[in-house]
C-alpha positions as protocol buffer text, in pm:
chain_id: "A"
residue {
  index: 1
  type: UNK
  ca { x: 8 y: 21 z: 7 }
}
residue {
  index: 2
  type: UNK
  ca { x: 119 y: 343 z: -79 }
}
residue {
  index: 3
  type: UNK
  ca { x: 87 y: 576 z: 171 }
}
residue {
  index: 4
  type: UNK
  ca { x: 98 y: 970 z: 151 }
}
residue {
  index: 5
  type: UNK
  ca { x: 312 y: 1113 z: 403 }
}
residue {
  index: 6
  type: UNK
  ca { x: 137 y: 1333 z: 618 }
}
residue {
  index: 7
  type: UNK
  ca { x: 397 y: 1552 z: 883 }
}
residue {
  index: 8
  type: UNK
  ca { x: 131 y: 1674 z: 1076 }
}
residue {
  index: 9
  type: UNK
  ca { x: -65 y: 1360 z: 1131 }
}
residue {
  index: 10
  type: UNK
  ca { x: 161 y: 1234 z: 1477 }
}
residue {
  index: 11
  type: UNK
  ca { x: 56 y: 1601 z: 1624 }
}
residue {
  index: 12
  type: UNK
  ca { x: -297 y: 1488 z: 1509 }
}
residue {
  index: 13
  type: UNK
  ca { x: -286 y: 1219 z: 1698 }
}
residue {
  index: 14
  type: UNK
  ca { x: -120 y: 1293 z: 2031 }
}
residue {
  index: 15
  type: UNK
  ca { x: -415 y: 1538 z: 2046 }
}
residue {
  index: 16
  type: UNK
  ca { x: -676 y: 1271 z: 2077 }
}
residue {
  index: 17
  type: UNK
  ca { x: -571 y: 1043 z: 2336 }
}
residue {
  index: 18
  type: UNK
  ca { x: -950 y: 926 z: 2421 }
}
residue {
  index: 19
  type: UNK
  ca { x: -950 y: 774 z: 2091 }
}
residue {
  index: 20
  type: UNK
  ca { x: -635 y: 671 z: 1976 }
}
residue {
  index: 21
  type: UNK
  ca { x: -480 y: 532 z: 2312 }
}
residue {
  index: 22
  type: UNK
  ca { x: -162 y: 670 z: 2413 }
}
residue {
  index: 23
  type: UNK
  ca { x: 123 y: 418 z: 2578 }
}
residue {
  index: 24
  type: UNK
  ca { x: -141 y: 93 z: 2530 }
}
residue {
  index: 25
  type: UNK
  ca { x: 103 y: -127 z: 2712 }
}
residue {
  index: 26
  type: UNK
  ca { x: -45 y: -4 z: 3018 }
}
residue {
  index: 27
  type: UNK
  ca { x: -382 y: -153 z: 2977 }
}
residue {
  index: 28
  type: UNK
  ca { x: -239 y: -509 z: 2910 }
}
residue {
  index: 29
  type: UNK
  ca { x: -479 y: -746 z: 3061 }
}
residue {
  index: 30
  type: UNK
  ca { x: -667 y: -442 z: 3161 }
}
residue {
  index: 31
  type: UNK
  ca { x: -884 y: -332 z: 2867 }
}
residue {
  index: 32
  type: UNK
  ca { x: -1203 y: -335 z: 3054 }
}
residue {
  index: 33
  type: UNK
  ca { x: -1074 y: -15 z: 3226 }
}
residue {
  index: 34
  type: UNK
  ca { x: -1052 y: 160 z: 2902 }
}
residue {
  index: 35
  type: UNK
  ca { x: -1394 y: 79 z: 2828 }
}
residue {
  index: 36
  type: UNK
  ca { x: -1561 y: 64 z: 3153 }
}
residue {
  index: 37
  type: UNK
  ca { x: -1726 y: -264 z: 3110 }
}
residue {
  index: 38
  type: UNK
  ca { x: -1640 y: -622 z: 3075 }
}
residue {
  index: 39
  type: UNK
  ca { x: -1794 y: -697 z: 2694 }
}
residue {
  index: 40
  type: UNK
  ca { x: -1628 y: -904 z: 2459 }
}
residue {
  index: 41
  type: UNK
  ca { x: -1314 y: -737 z: 2277 }
}
residue {
  index: 42
  type: UNK
  ca { x: -1251 y: -767 z: 1884 }
}
residue {
  index: 43
  type: UNK
  ca { x: -966 y: -631 z: 1738 }
}
residue {
  index: 44
  type: UNK
  ca { x: -863 y: -563 z: 1330 }
}
residue {
  index: 45
  type: UNK
  ca { x: -516 y: -590 z: 1295 }
}
residue {
  index: 46
  type: UNK
  ca { x: -444 y: -340 z: 984 }
}
residue {
  index: 47
  type: UNK
  ca { x: -771 y: -123 z: 989 }
}
residue {
  index: 48
  type: UNK
  ca { x: -655 y: 141 z: 751 }
}
residue {
  index: 49
  type: UNK
  ca { x: -864 y: 409 z: 715 }
}
residue {
  index: 50
  type: UNK
  ca { x: -1126 y: 279 z: 967 }
}
residue {
  index: 51
  type: UNK
  ca { x: -1435 y: 213 z: 767 }
}
residue {
  index: 52
  type: UNK
  ca { x: -1501 y: -145 z: 889 }
}
residue {
  index: 53
  type: UNK
  ca { x: -1424 y: -120 z: 1247 }
}
residue {
  index: 54
  type: UNK
  ca { x: -1610 y: 189 z: 1311 }
}
residue {
  index: 55
  type: UNK
  ca { x: -1960 y: 39 z: 1140 }
}
residue {
  index: 56
  type: UNK
  ca { x: -1907 y: -273 z: 1313 }
}
residue {
  index: 57
  type: UNK
  ca { x: -1886 y: -55 z: 1659 }
}
residue {
  index: 58
  type: UNK
  ca { x: -2181 y: 106 z: 1541 }
}
residue {
  index: 59
  type: UNK
  ca { x: -2364 y: -221 z: 1470 }
}
residue {
  index: 60
  type: UNK
  ca { x: -2242 y: -405 z: 1780 }
}
residue {
  index: 61
  type: UNK
  ca { x: -2252 y: -168 z: 2124 }
}
residue {
  index: 62
  type: UNK
  ca { x: -2262 y: -462 z: 2350 }
}
residue {
  index: 63
  type: UNK
  ca { x: -1913 y: -543 z: 2174 }
}
residue {
  index: 64
  type: UNK
  ca { x: -1575 y: -354 z: 2219 }
}
residue {
  index: 65
  type: UNK
  ca { x: -1338 y: -289 z: 1938 }
}
residue {
  index: 66
  type: UNK
  ca { x: -994 y: -203 z: 1859 }
}
residue {
  index: 67
  type: UNK
  ca { x: -863 y: -87 z: 1507 }
}
residue {
  index: 68
  type: UNK
  ca { x: -486 y: -121 z: 1489 }
}
residue {
  index: 69
  type: UNK
  ca { x: -296 y: 64 z: 1218 }
}
residue {
  index: 70
  type: UNK
  ca { x: 107 y: 105 z: 1191 }
}
residue {
  index: 71
  type: UNK
  ca { x: 58 y: 403 z: 976 }
}
residue {
  index: 72
  type: UNK
  ca { x: -25 y: 729 z: 1122 }
}
residue {
  index: 73
  type: UNK
  ca { x: -84 y: 901 z: 807 }
}
residue {
  index: 74
  type: UNK
  ca { x: -344 y: 654 z: 743 }
}
residue {
  index: 75
  type: UNK
  ca { x: -517 y: 582 z: 1126 }
}
residue {
  index: 76
  type: UNK
  ca { x: -597 y: 950 z: 1104 }
}
residue {
  index: 77
  type: UNK
  ca { x: -892 y: 895 z: 847 }
}
residue {
  index: 78
  type: UNK
  ca { x: -987 y: 622 z: 1110 }
}
residue {
  index: 79
  type: UNK
  ca { x: -956 y: 895 z: 1348 }
}
residue {
  index: 80
  type: UNK
  ca { x: -1184 y: 1136 z: 1186 }
}
residue {
  index: 81
  type: UNK
  ca { x: -1450 y: 887 z: 1153 }
}
residue {
  index: 82
  type: UNK
  ca { x: -1439 y: 783 z: 1516 }
}
residue {
  index: 83
  type: UNK
  ca { x: -1483 y: 1168 z: 1645 }
}
residue {
  index: 84
  type: UNK
  ca { x: -1749 y: 1226 z: 1441 }
}
residue {
  index: 85
  type: UNK
  ca { x: -1937 y: 915 z: 1561 }
}
residue {
  index: 86
  type: UNK
  ca { x: -1811 y: 942 z: 1927 }
}
residue {
  index: 87
  type: UNK
  ca { x: -1835 y: 575 z: 1973 }
}
residue {
  index: 88
  type: UNK
  ca { x: -1772 y: 464 z: 2347 }
}
residue {
  index: 89
  type: UNK
  ca { x: -1677 y: 61 z: 2251 }
}
residue {
  index: 90
  type: UNK
  ca { x: -1429 y: 148 z: 1959 }
}
residue {
  index: 91
  type: UNK
  ca { x: -1074 y: 262 z: 2003 }
}
residue {
  index: 92
  type: UNK
  ca { x: -762 y: 268 z: 1795 }
}
residue {
  index: 93
  type: UNK
  ca { x: -405 y: 187 z: 1849 }
}
residue {
  index: 94
  type: UNK
  ca { x: -134 y: 348 z: 1612 }
}
residue {
  index: 95
  type: UNK
  ca { x: 117 y: 2 z: 1680 }
}
residue {
  index: 96
  type: UNK
  ca { x: 280 y: -224 z: 1478 }
}
residue {
  index: 97
  type: UNK
  ca { x: 123 y: -591 z: 1484 }
}
residue {
  index: 98
  type: UNK
  ca { x: 402 y: -762 z: 1531 }
}
residue {
  index: 99
  type: UNK
  ca { x: 426 y: -603 z: 1899 }
}
residue {
  index: 100
  type: UNK
  ca { x: 65 y: -730 z: 1971 }
}
residue {
  index: 101
  type: UNK
  ca { x: 199 y: -900 z: 2275 }
}
residue {
  index: 102
  type: UNK
  ca { x: 304 y: -571 z: 2430 }
}
residue {
  index: 103
  type: UNK
  ca { x: -40 y: -433 z: 2431 }
}
residue {
  index: 104
  type: UNK
  ca { x: -237 y: -766 z: 2501 }
}
residue {
  index: 105
  type: UNK
  ca { x: -242 y: -1104 z: 2724 }
}
residue {
  index: 106
  type: UNK
  ca { x: -400 y: -1406 z: 2745 }
}
residue {
  index: 107
  type: UNK
  ca { x: -768 y: -1361 z: 2751 }
}
residue {
  index: 108
  type: UNK
  ca { x: -794 y: -1008 z: 2657 }
}
residue {
  index: 109
  type: UNK
  ca { x: -913 y: -1081 z: 2298 }
}
residue {
  index: 110
  type: UNK
  ca { x: -1233 y: -1276 z: 2204 }
}
residue {
  index: 111
  type: UNK
  ca { x: -1178 y: -1215 z: 1798 }
}
residue {
  index: 112
  type: UNK
  ca { x: -971 y: -1100 z: 1557 }
}
residue {
  index: 113
  type: UNK
  ca { x: -1034 y: -970 z: 1175 }
}
residue {
  index: 114
  type: UNK
  ca { x: -813 y: -951 z: 898 }
}
residue {
  index: 115
  type: UNK
  ca { x: -924 y: -764 z: 615 }
}
residue {
  index: 116
  type: UNK
  ca { x: -751 y: -730 z: 272 }
}
residue {
  index: 117
  type: UNK
  ca { x: -393 y: -773 z: 420 }
}
residue {
  index: 118
  type: UNK
  ca { x: -139 y: -754 z: 201 }
}
residue {
  index: 119
  type: UNK
  ca { x: -64 y: -1072 z: 70 }
}
residue {
  index: 120
  type: UNK
  ca { x: 320 y: -1047 z: 5 }
}
residue {
  index: 121
  type: UNK
  ca { x: 267 y: -1291 z: -257 }
}
residue {
  index: 122
  type: UNK
  ca { x: 684 y: -1364 z: -287 }
}
residue {
  index: 123
  type: UNK
  ca { x: 777 y: -1709 z: -102 }
}
residue {
  index: 124
  type: UNK
  ca { x: 1058 y: -1497 z: 77 }
}
residue {
  index: 125
  type: UNK
  ca { x: 800 y: -1278 z: 228 }
}
residue {
  index: 126
  type: UNK
  ca { x: 570 y: -1535 z: 366 }
}
residue {
  index: 127
  type: UNK
  ca { x: 672 y: -1456 z: 727 }
}
residue {
  index: 128
  type: UNK
  ca { x: 550 y: -1096 z: 689 }
}
residue {
  index: 129
  type: UNK
  ca { x: 147 y: -1268 z: 570 }
}
residue {
  index: 130
  type: UNK
  ca { x: -46 y: -1161 z: 858 }
}
residue {
  index: 131
  type: UNK
  ca { x: -194 y: -1549 z: 816 }
}
residue {
  index: 132
  type: UNK
  ca { x: 163 y: -1691 z: 850 }
}
residue {
  index: 133
  type: UNK
  ca { x: 221 y: -1934 z: 1184 }
}
residue {
  index: 134
  type: UNK
  ca { x: 399 y: -1692 z: 1401 }
}
residue {
  index: 135
  type: UNK
  ca { x: 113 y: -1450 z: 1360 }
}
residue {
  index: 136
  type: UNK
  ca { x: -130 y: -1728 z: 1451 }
}
residue {
  index: 137
  type: UNK
  ca { x: 48 y: -1790 z: 1769 }
}
residue {
  index: 138
  type: UNK
  ca { x: 101 y: -1429 z: 1862 }
}
residue {
  index: 139
  type: UNK
  ca { x: -303 y: -1434 z: 1786 }
}
residue {
  index: 140
  type: UNK
  ca { x: -366 y: -1761 z: 1998 }
}
residue {
  index: 141
  type: UNK
  ca { x: -163 y: -1585 z: 2268 }
}
residue {
  index: 142
  type: UNK
  ca { x: -368 y: -1285 z: 2341 }
}
residue {
  index: 143
  type: UNK
  ca { x: -719 y: -1459 z: 2293 }
}
residue {
  index: 144
  type: UNK
  ca { x: -956 y: -1657 z: 2507 }
}
residue {
  index: 145
  type: UNK
  ca { x: -966 y: -1997 z: 2466 }
}
residue {
  index: 146
  type: UNK
  ca { x: -1213 y: -2078 z: 2123 }
}
residue {
  index: 147
  type: UNK
  ca { x: -1135 y: -1755 z: 1981 }
}
residue {
  index: 148
  type: UNK
  ca { x: -1204 y: -1665 z: 1606 }
}
residue {
  index: 149
  type: UNK
  ca { x: -1019 y: -1495 z: 1332 }
}
residue {
  index: 150
  type: UNK
  ca { x: -1255 y: -1384 z: 1006 }
}
residue {
  index: 151
  type: UNK
  ca { x: -1047 y: -1322 z: 722 }
}
residue {
  index: 152
  type: UNK
  ca { x: -1164 y: -1139 z: 389 }
}
residue {
  index: 153
  type: UNK
  ca { x: -954 y: -1064 z: 90 }
}
residue {
  index: 154
  type: UNK
  ca { x: -971 y: -1040 z: -278 }
}
residue {
  index: 155
  type: UNK
  ca { x: -647 y: -1215 z: -357 }
}
residue {
  index: 156
  type: UNK
  ca { x: -718 y: -1566 z: -404 }
}
residue {
  index: 157
  type: UNK
  ca { x: -343 y: -1689 z: -382 }
}
residue {
  index: 158
  type: UNK
  ca { x: -348 y: -1527 z: -27 }
}
residue {
  index: 159
  type: UNK
  ca { x: -694 y: -1671 z: 63 }
}
residue {
  index: 160
  type: UNK
  ca { x: -548 y: -2042 z: -72 }
}
residue {
  index: 161
  type: UNK
  ca { x: -248 y: -1982 z: 136 }
}
residue {
  index: 162
  type: UNK
  ca { x: -394 y: -1894 z: 449 }
}
residue {
  index: 163
  type: UNK
  ca { x: -659 y: -2186 z: 459 }
}
residue {
  index: 164
  type: UNK
  ca { x: -350 y: -2396 z: 401 }
}
residue {
  index: 165
  type: UNK
  ca { x: -192 y: -2191 z: 709 }
}
residue {
  index: 166
  type: UNK
  ca { x: -508 y: -2271 z: 945 }
}
residue {
  index: 167
  type: UNK
  ca { x: -543 y: -2619 z: 863 }
}
residue {
  index: 168
  type: UNK
  ca { x: -184 y: -2685 z: 934 }
}
residue {
  index: 169
  type: UNK
  ca { x: -222 y: -2486 z: 1252 }
}
residue {
  index: 170
  type: UNK
  ca { x: -516 y: -2680 z: 1397 }
}
residue {
  index: 171
  type: UNK
  ca { x: -749 y: -2434 z: 1316 }
}
residue {
  index: 172
  type: UNK
  ca { x: -1109 y: -2568 z: 1286 }
}
residue {
  index: 173
  type: UNK
  ca { x: -1272 y: -2379 z: 999 }
}
residue {
  index: 174
  type: UNK
  ca { x: -1646 y: -2261 z: 1046 }
}
residue {
  index: 175
  type: UNK
  ca { x: -1740 y: -2047 z: 758 }
}
residue {
  index: 176
  type: UNK
  ca { x: -1587 y: -2037 z: 403 }
}
residue {
  index: 177
  type: UNK
  ca { x: -1682 y: -1825 z: 108 }
}
residue {
  index: 178
  type: UNK
  ca { x: -1533 y: -1850 z: -261 }
}
residue {
  index: 179
  type: UNK
  ca { x: -1749 y: -1526 z: -342 }
}
residue {
  index: 180
  type: UNK
  ca { x: -1900 y: -1335 z: -63 }
}
residue {
  index: 181
  type: UNK
  ca { x: -2127 y: -1105 z: -237 }
}
residue {
  index: 182
  type: UNK
  ca { x: -2315 y: -1373 z: -407 }
}
residue {
  index: 183
  type: UNK
  ca { x: -2340 y: -1593 z: -102 }
}
residue {
  index: 184
  type: UNK
  ca { x: -2651 y: -1574 z: 182 }
}
residue {
  index: 185
  type: UNK
  ca { x: -2387 y: -1473 z: 421 }
}
residue {
  index: 186
  type: UNK
  ca { x: -2611 y: -1192 z: 587 }
}
residue {
  index: 187
  type: UNK
  ca { x: -2466 y: -862 z: 752 }
}
residue {
  index: 188
  type: UNK
  ca { x: -2133 y: -859 z: 559 }
}
residue {
  index: 189
  type: UNK
  ca { x: -1989 y: -503 z: 642 }
}
residue {
  index: 190
  type: UNK
  ca { x: -1751 y: -382 z: 392 }
}
residue {
  index: 191
  type: UNK
  ca { x: -1416 y: -184 z: 425 }
}
residue {
  index: 192
  type: UNK
  ca { x: -1287 y: 106 z: 166 }
}
residue {
  index: 193
  type: UNK
  ca { x: -1121 y: -175 z: -43 }
}
residue {
  index: 194
  type: UNK
  ca { x: -1378 y: -433 z: -64 }
}
residue {
  index: 195
  type: UNK
  ca { x: -1594 y: -180 z: -197 }
}
residue {
  index: 196
  type: UNK
  ca { x: -1375 y: -82 z: -492 }
}
residue {
  index: 197
  type: UNK
  ca { x: -1273 y: -390 z: -594 }
}
residue {
  index: 198
  type: UNK
  ca { x: -1643 y: -560 z: -575 }
}
residue {
  index: 199
  type: UNK
  ca { x: -1728 y: -257 z: -763 }
}
residue {
  index: 200
  type: UNK
  ca { x: -1456 y: -357 z: -1047 }
}
residue {
  index: 201
  type: UNK
  ca { x: -1622 y: -752 z: -1050 }
}
residue {
  index: 202
  type: UNK
  ca { x: -1341 y: -867 z: -806 }
}
residue {
  index: 203
  type: UNK
  ca { x: -1443 y: -1201 z: -596 }
}
residue {
  index: 204
  type: UNK
  ca { x: -1422 y: -1158 z: -237 }
}
residue {
  index: 205
  type: UNK
  ca { x: -1278 y: -1451 z: -40 }
}
residue {
  index: 206
  type: UNK
  ca { x: -1386 y: -1505 z: 315 }
}
residue {
  index: 207
  type: UNK
  ca { x: -1360 y: -1771 z: 622 }
}
residue {
  index: 208
  type: UNK
  ca { x: -1403 y: -1782 z: 957 }
}
residue {
  index: 209
  type: UNK
  ca { x: -1186 y: -2015 z: 1168 }
}
residue {
  index: 210
  type: UNK
  ca { x: -1161 y: -2120 z: 1536 }
}
residue {
  index: 211
  type: UNK
  ca { x: -917 y: -2194 z: 1762 }
}
residue {
  index: 212
  type: UNK
  ca { x: -935 y: -2549 z: 1932 }
}
residue {
  index: 213
  type: UNK
  ca { x: -900 y: -2590 z: 2316 }
}
């Protein structure tokens, strides 16, 4: 993804700690203090401009959401959405997904969303894929037993590779669609990329997998 540098982004982020959590490591194991409730916590790794996570939070007030995005010049768009919506059940983290264990511990997270992640198609880059086994272990270490991953992509190669990765890791396949927008799946909330690709006629792939106790 080509990211246009916005030198003022970091300052804007620092001005809104109530939405983009500053020093999130201090809430490891204590995210209920941020949301002031004990509702389930769902995170989106690579939240981009925040359309998906914002709409999910609007639709499900009984669930807490955290959108994670490393690029400050991207997350500010998600910040604008959150400022406008002012949702009590949504926060953002401007951090690297590789460092999730710094901010979450076992049983903190109930569900992980991976939407239109970078496919990293070259074999030598496979460890960077968010569905690679090392990331699957990272998610497992911060999730409740039986936690789930919900994954969407327009990239057939990444989808096939991810299904293999899930299977080899021992995850239980709960749901699979090879053409989401022509399926009977209800309640789909689209990302910005999903809208763009589907308008061009691209097929959207989706699956839900579950960690087995």
